[in-house]
PDB file of C-alpha atoms in Angstrom:
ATOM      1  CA  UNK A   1      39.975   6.443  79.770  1.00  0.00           C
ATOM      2  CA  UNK A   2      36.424   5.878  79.272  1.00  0.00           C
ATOM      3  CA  UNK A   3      35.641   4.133  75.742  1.00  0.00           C
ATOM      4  CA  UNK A   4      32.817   3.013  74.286  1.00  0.00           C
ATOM      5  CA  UNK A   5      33.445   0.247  70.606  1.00  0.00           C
ATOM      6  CA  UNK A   6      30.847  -0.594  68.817  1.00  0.00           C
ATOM      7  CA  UNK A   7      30.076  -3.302  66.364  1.00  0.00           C
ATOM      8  CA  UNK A   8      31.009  -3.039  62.480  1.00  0.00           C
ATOM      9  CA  UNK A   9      28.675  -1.858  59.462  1.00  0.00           C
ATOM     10  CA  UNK A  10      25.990  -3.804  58.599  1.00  0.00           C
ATOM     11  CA  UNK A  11      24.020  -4.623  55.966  1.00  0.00           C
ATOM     12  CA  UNK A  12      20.340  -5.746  55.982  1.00  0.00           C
ATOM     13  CA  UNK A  13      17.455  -6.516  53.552  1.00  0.00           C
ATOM     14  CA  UNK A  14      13.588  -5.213  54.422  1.00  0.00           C
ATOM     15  CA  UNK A  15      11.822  -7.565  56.967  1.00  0.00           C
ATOM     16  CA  UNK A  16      15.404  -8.655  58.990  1.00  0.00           C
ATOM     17  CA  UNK A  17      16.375  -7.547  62.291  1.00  0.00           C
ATOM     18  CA  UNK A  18      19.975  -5.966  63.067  1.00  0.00           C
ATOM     19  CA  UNK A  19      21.875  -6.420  66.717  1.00  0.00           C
ATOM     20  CA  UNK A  20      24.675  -3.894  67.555  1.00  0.00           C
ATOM     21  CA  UNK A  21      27.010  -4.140  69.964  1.00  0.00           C
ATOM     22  CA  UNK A  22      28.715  -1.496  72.364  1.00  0.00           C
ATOM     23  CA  UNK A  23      31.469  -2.729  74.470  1.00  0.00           C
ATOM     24  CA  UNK A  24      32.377  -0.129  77.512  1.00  0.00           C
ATOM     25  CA  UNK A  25      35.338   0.116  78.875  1.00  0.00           C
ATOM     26  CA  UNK A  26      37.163   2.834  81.751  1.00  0.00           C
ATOM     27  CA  UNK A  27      34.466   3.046  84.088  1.00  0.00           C
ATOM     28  CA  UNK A  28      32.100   0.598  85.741  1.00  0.00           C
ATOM     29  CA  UNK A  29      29.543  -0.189  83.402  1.00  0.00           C
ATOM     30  CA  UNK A  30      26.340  -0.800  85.566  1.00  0.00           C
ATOM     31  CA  UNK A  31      27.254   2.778  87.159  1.00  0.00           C
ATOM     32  CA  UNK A  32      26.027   4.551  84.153  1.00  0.00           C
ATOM     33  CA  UNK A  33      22.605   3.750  81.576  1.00  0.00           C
ATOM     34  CA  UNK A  34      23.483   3.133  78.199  1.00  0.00           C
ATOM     35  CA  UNK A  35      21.802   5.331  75.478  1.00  0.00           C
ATOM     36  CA  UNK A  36      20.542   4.527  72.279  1.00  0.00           C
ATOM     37  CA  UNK A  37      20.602   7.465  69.165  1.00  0.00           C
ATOM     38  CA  UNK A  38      20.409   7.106  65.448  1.00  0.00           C
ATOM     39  CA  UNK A  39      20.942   9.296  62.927  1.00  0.00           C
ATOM     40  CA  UNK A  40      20.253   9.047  59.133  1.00  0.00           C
ATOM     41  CA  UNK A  41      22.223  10.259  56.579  1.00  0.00           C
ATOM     42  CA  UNK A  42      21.838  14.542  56.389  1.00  0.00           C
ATOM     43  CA  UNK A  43      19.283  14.181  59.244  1.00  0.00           C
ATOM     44  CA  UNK A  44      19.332  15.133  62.787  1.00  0.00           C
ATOM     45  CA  UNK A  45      19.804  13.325  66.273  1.00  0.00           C
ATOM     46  CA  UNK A  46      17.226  11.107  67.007  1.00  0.00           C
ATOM     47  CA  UNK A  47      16.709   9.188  70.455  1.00  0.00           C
ATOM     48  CA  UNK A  48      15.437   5.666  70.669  1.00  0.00           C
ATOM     49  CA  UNK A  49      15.638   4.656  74.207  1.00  0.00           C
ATOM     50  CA  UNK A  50      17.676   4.036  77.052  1.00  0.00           C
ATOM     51  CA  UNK A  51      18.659   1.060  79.253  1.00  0.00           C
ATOM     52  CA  UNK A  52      20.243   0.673  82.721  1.00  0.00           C
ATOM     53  CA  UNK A  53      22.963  -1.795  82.621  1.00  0.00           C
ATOM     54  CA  UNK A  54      22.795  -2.619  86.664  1.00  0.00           C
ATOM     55  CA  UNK A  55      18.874  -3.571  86.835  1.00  0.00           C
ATOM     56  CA  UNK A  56      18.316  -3.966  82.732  1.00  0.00           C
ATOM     57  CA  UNK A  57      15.286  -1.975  82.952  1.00  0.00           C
ATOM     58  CA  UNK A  58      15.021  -0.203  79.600  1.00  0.00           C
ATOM     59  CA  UNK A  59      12.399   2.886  78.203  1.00  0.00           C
ATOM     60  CA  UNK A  60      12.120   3.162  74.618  1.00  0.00           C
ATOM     61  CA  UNK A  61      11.325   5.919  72.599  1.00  0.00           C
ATOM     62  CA  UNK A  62       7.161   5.608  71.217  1.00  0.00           C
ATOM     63  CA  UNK A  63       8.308   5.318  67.687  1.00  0.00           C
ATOM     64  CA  UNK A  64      10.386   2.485  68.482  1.00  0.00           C
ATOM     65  CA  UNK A  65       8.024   0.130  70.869  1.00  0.00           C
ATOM     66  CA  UNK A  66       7.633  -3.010  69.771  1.00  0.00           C
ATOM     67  CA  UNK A  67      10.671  -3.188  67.049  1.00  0.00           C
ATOM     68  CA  UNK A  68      13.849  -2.516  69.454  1.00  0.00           C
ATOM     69  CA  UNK A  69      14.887  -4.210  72.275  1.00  0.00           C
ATOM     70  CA  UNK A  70      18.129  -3.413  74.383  1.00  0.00           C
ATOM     71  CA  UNK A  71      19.800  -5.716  76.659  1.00  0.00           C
ATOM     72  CA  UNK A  72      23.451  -6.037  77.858  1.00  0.00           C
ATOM     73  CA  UNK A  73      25.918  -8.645  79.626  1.00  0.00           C
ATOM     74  CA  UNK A  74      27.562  -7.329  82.116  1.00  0.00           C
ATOM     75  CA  UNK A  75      30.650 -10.033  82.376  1.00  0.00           C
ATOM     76  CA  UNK A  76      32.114  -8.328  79.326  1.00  0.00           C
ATOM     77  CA  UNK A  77      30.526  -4.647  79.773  1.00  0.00           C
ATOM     78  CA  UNK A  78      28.704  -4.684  76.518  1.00  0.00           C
ATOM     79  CA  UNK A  79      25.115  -2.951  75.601  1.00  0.00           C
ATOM     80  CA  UNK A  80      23.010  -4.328  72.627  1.00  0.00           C
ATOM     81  CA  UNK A  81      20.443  -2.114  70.554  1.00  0.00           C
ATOM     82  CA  UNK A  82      18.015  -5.038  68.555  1.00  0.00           C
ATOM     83  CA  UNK A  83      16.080  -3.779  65.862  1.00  0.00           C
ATOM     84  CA  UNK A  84      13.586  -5.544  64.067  1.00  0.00           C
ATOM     85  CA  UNK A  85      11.737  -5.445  61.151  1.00  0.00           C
ATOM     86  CA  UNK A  86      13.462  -3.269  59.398  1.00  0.00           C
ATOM     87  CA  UNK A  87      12.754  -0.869  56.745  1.00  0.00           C
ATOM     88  CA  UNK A  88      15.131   1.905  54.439  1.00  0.00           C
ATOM     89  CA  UNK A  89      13.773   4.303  56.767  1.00  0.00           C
ATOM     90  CA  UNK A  90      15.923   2.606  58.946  1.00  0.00           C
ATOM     91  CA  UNK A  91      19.095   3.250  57.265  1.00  0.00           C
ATOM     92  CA  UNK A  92      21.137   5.346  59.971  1.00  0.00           C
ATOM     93  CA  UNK A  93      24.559   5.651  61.581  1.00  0.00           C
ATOM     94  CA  UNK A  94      23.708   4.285  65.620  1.00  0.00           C
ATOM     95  CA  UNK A  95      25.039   5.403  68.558  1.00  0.00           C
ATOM     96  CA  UNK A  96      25.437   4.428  71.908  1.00  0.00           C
ATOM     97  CA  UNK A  97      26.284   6.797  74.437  1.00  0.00           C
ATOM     98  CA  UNK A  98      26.846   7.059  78.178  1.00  0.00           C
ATOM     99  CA  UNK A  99      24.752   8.715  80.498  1.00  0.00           C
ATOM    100  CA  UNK A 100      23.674   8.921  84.138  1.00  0.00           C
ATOM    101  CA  UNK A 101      20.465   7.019  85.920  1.00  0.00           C
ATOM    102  CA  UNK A 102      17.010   8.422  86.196  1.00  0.00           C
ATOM    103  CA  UNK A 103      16.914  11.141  83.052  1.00  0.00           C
ATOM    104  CA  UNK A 104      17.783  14.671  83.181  1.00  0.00           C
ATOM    105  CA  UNK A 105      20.921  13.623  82.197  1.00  0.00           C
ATOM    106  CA  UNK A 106      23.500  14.121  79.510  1.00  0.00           C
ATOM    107  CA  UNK A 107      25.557  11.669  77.065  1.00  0.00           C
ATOM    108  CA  UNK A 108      29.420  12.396  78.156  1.00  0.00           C
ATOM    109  CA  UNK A 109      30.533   9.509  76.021  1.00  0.00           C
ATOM    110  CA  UNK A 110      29.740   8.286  72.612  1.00  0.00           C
ATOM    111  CA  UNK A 111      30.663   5.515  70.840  1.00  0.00           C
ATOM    112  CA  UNK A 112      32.163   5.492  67.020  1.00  0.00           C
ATOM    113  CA  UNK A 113      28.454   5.167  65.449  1.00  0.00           C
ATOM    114  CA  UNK A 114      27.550   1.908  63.683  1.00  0.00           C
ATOM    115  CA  UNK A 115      26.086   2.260  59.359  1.00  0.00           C
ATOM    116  CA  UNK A 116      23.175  -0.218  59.306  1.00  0.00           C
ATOM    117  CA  UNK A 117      22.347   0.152  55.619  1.00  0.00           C
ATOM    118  CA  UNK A 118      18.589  -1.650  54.749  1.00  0.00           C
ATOM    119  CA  UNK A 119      18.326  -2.095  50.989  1.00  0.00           C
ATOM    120  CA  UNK A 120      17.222  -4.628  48.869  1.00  0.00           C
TER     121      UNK A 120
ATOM    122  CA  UNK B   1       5.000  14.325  72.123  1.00  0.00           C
ATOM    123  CA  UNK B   2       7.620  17.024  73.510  1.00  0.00           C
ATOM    124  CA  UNK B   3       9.222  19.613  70.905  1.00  0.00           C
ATOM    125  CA  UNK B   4      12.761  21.210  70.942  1.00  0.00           C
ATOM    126  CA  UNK B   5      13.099  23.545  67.807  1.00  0.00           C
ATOM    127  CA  UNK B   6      16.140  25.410  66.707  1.00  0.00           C
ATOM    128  CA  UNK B   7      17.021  27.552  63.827  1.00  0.00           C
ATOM    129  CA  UNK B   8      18.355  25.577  60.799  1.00  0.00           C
ATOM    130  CA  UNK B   9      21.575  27.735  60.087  1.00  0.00           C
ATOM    131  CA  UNK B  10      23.725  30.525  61.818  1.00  0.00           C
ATOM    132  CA  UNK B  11      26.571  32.488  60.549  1.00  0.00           C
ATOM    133  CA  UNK B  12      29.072  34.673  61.875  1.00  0.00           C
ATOM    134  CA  UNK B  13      32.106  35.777  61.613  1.00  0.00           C
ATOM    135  CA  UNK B  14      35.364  34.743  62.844  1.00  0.00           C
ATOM    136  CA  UNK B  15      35.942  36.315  66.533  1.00  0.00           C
ATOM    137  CA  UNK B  16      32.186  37.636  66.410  1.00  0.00           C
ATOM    138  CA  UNK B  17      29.967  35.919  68.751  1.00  0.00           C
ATOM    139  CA  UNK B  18      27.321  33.380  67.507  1.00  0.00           C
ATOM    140  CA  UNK B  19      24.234  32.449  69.155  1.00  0.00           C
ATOM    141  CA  UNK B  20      21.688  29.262  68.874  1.00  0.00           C
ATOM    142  CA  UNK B  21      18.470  28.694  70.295  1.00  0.00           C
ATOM    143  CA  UNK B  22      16.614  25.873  71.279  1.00  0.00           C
ATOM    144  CA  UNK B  23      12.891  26.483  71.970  1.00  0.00           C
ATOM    145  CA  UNK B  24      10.385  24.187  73.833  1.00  0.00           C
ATOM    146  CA  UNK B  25       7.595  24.285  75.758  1.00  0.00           C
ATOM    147  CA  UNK B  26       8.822  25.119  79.574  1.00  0.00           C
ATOM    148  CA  UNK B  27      12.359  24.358  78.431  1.00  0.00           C
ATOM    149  CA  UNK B  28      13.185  26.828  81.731  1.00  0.00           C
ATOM    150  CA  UNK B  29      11.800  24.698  83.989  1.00  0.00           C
ATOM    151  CA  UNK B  30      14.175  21.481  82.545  1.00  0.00           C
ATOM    152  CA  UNK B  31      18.182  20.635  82.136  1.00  0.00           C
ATOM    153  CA  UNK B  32      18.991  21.798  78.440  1.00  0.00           C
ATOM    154  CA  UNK B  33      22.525  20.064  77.463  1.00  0.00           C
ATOM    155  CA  UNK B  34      24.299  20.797  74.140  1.00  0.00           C
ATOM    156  CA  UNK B  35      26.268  18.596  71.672  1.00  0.00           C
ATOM    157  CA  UNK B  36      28.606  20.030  68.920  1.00  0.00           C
ATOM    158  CA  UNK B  37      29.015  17.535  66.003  1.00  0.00           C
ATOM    159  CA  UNK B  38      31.662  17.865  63.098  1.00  0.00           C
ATOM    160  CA  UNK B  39      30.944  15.453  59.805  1.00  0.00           C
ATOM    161  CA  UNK B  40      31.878  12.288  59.901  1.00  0.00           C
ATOM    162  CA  UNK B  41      31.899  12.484  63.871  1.00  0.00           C
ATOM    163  CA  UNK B  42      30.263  11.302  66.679  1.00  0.00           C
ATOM    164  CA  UNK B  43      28.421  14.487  69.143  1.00  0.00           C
ATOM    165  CA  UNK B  44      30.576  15.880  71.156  1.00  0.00           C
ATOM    166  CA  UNK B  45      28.701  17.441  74.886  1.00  0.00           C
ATOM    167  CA  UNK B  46      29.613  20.864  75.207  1.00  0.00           C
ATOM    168  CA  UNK B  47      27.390  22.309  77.816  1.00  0.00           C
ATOM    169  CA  UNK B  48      25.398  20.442  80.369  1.00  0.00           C
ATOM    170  CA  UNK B  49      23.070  21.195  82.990  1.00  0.00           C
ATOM    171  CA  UNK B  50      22.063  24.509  80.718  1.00  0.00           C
ATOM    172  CA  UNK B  51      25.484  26.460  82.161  1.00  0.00           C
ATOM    173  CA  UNK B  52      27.956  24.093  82.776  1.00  0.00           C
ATOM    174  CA  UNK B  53      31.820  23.231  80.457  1.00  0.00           C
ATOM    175  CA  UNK B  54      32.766  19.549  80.683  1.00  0.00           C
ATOM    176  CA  UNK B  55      36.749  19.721  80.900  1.00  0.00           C
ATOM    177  CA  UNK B  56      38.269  20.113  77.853  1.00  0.00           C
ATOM    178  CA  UNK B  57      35.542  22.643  76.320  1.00  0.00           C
ATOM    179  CA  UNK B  58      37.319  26.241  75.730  1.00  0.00           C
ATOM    180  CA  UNK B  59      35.591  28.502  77.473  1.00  0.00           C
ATOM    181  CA  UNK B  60      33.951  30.676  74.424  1.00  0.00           C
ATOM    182  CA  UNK B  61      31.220  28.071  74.859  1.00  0.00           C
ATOM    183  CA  UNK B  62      28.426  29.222  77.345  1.00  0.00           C
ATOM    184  CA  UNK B  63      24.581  28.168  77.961  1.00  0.00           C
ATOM    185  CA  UNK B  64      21.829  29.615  79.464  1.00  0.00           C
ATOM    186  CA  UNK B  65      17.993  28.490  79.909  1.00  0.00           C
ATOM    187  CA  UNK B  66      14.616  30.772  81.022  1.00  0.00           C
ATOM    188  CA  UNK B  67      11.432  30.448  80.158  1.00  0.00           C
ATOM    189  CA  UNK B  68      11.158  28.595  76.976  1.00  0.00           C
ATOM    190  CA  UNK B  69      14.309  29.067  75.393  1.00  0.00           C
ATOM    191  CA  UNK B  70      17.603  27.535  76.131  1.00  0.00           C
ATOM    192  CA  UNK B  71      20.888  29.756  74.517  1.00  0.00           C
ATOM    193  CA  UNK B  72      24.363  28.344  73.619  1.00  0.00           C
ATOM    194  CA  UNK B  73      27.029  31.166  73.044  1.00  0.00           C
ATOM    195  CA  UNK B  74      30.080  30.904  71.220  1.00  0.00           C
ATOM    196  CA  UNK B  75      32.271  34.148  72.125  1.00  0.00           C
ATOM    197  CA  UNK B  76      35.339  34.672  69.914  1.00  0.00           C
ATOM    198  CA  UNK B  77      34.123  31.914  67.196  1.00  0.00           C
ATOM    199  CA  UNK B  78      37.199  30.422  65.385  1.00  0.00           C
ATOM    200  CA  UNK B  79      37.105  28.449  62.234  1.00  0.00           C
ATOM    201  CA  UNK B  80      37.109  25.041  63.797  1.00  0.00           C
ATOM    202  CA  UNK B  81      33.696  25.717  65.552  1.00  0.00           C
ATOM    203  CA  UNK B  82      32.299  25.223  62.026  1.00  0.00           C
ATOM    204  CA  UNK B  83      29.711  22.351  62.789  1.00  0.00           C
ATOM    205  CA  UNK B  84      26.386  21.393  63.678  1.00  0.00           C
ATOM    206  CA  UNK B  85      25.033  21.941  67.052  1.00  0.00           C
ATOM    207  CA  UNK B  86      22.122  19.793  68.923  1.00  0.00           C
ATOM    208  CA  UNK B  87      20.305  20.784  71.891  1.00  0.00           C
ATOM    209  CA  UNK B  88      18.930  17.923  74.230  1.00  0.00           C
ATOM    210  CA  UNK B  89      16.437  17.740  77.032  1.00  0.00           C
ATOM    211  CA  UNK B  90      14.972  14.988  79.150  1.00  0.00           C
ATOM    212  CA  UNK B  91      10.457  15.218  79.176  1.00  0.00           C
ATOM    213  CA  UNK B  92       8.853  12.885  81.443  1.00  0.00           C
ATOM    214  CA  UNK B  93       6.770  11.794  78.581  1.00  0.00           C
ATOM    215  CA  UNK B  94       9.055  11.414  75.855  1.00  0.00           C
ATOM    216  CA  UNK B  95      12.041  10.887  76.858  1.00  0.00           C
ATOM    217  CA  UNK B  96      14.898  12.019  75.855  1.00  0.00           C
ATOM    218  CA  UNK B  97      14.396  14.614  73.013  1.00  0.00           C
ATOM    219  CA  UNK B  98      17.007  16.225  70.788  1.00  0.00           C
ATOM    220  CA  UNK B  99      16.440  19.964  68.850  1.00  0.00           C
ATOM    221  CA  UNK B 100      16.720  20.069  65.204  1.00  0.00           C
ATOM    222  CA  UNK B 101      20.056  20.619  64.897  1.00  0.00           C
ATOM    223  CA  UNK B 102      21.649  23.940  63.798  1.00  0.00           C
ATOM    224  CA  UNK B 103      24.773  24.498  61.433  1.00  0.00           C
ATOM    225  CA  UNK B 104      27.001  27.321  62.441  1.00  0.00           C
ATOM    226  CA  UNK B 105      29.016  28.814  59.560  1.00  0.00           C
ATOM    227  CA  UNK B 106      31.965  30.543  59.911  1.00  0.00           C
ATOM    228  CA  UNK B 107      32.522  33.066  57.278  1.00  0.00           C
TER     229      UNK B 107
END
């Protein structure tokens, strides 16, 4: 069955960056792009980019340019989501989620969601 | 930037039928998905491609998408579709661009 694990809780002070992991498993991994979405705490969904495991190419949301950065290795089928310079604004549960290439798609599979906390 | 707006809360009442709209410019002329979302839980996709179940959704859930307004429809609502509900749809500027999110009470 199709899983995707992420990475445990973190917790960050202002100015450090955070890396989370998302380890797929159940399908072939550079068949599908990896999403990134956050969500803060009472908030909405909120996308930050995408990035296609196969050729790495990656498209990041225009709030987000310049501070996140998404790669992958594909020997062990995991997606990273980088974030940099962080700020309490950034405090957030993040997903990763599966979806197909070339947008117009949909996120089938989620992972667990990953608490980056940014305080002081 | 690209828009999708939805009402902040619905209610209704058990086996009535509840019904949340996501509005954006030219939504018709995109693919409008939906995600369900309980606390504490990750989304959940209930309708894709603005009409169509992924296995495992019951069939009370239905979409539809014209103009600039994409629909989901719960028929027969039962206490455990008590959550928030997210509509989604891909611009060519922006990306990938989520509604506002809508809580669904069942009374």
């Amino acid at each position: 069955q199709v899983q995707l694990v992420q990475s445990g809780a973190e917790v960050k002070k202002p100015g450090a960056s955070v890396k989370v992991s998302c380890k797929a498993s159940g399908y072939t991994f550079t068949s599908y792009d990896i999403n990134w979405v956050r969500q803060a705490t009472g908030q909405g969904l909120e996308w930050m980019g995408w990035m296609n495991p196969n050729s790495g190419n990656t498209g990041y949301a225009q709030k987000f340019h310049g501070r996140v950065t998404m790669t992958r290795n594909t020997s062990i089928s995991t997606a990273y989501m980088e974030l940099s310079s962080l700020r309490s604004e950034d405090t957030a549960v993040y997903y990763c989620a599966r979806a197909c290439s070339g947008g117009s798609c949909y996120y089938d599979y989620w992972g667990q969601g990953t608490l980056v906390t940014v305080s002081s | 930037s690209y828009e999708l707006t939805q009402p902040p809360s619905v209610s209704v009442s058990p086996g009535q039928t509840a019904s949340i709209t996501c509005s954006g410019d030219k939504l018709g002329d995109k693919y409008a998905c939906w995600y369900q979302q309980k606390p504490g839980q990750s989304p959940v996709l209930v309708i894709y491609q603005d009409t169509k179940r992924p296995s495992g959704i019951p069939e009370r859930f239905s979409g539809s998408n014209s103009g600039n307004t994409a629909t989901l429809t719960i028929s027969g609502t039962q206490a455990m579709d008590e959550a928030d509900y997210y509509c989604q749809a891909w611009d060519s500027s922006a990306g990938y661009v989520f509604g506002t999110g809508t809580k669904v009470t069942v009374l």
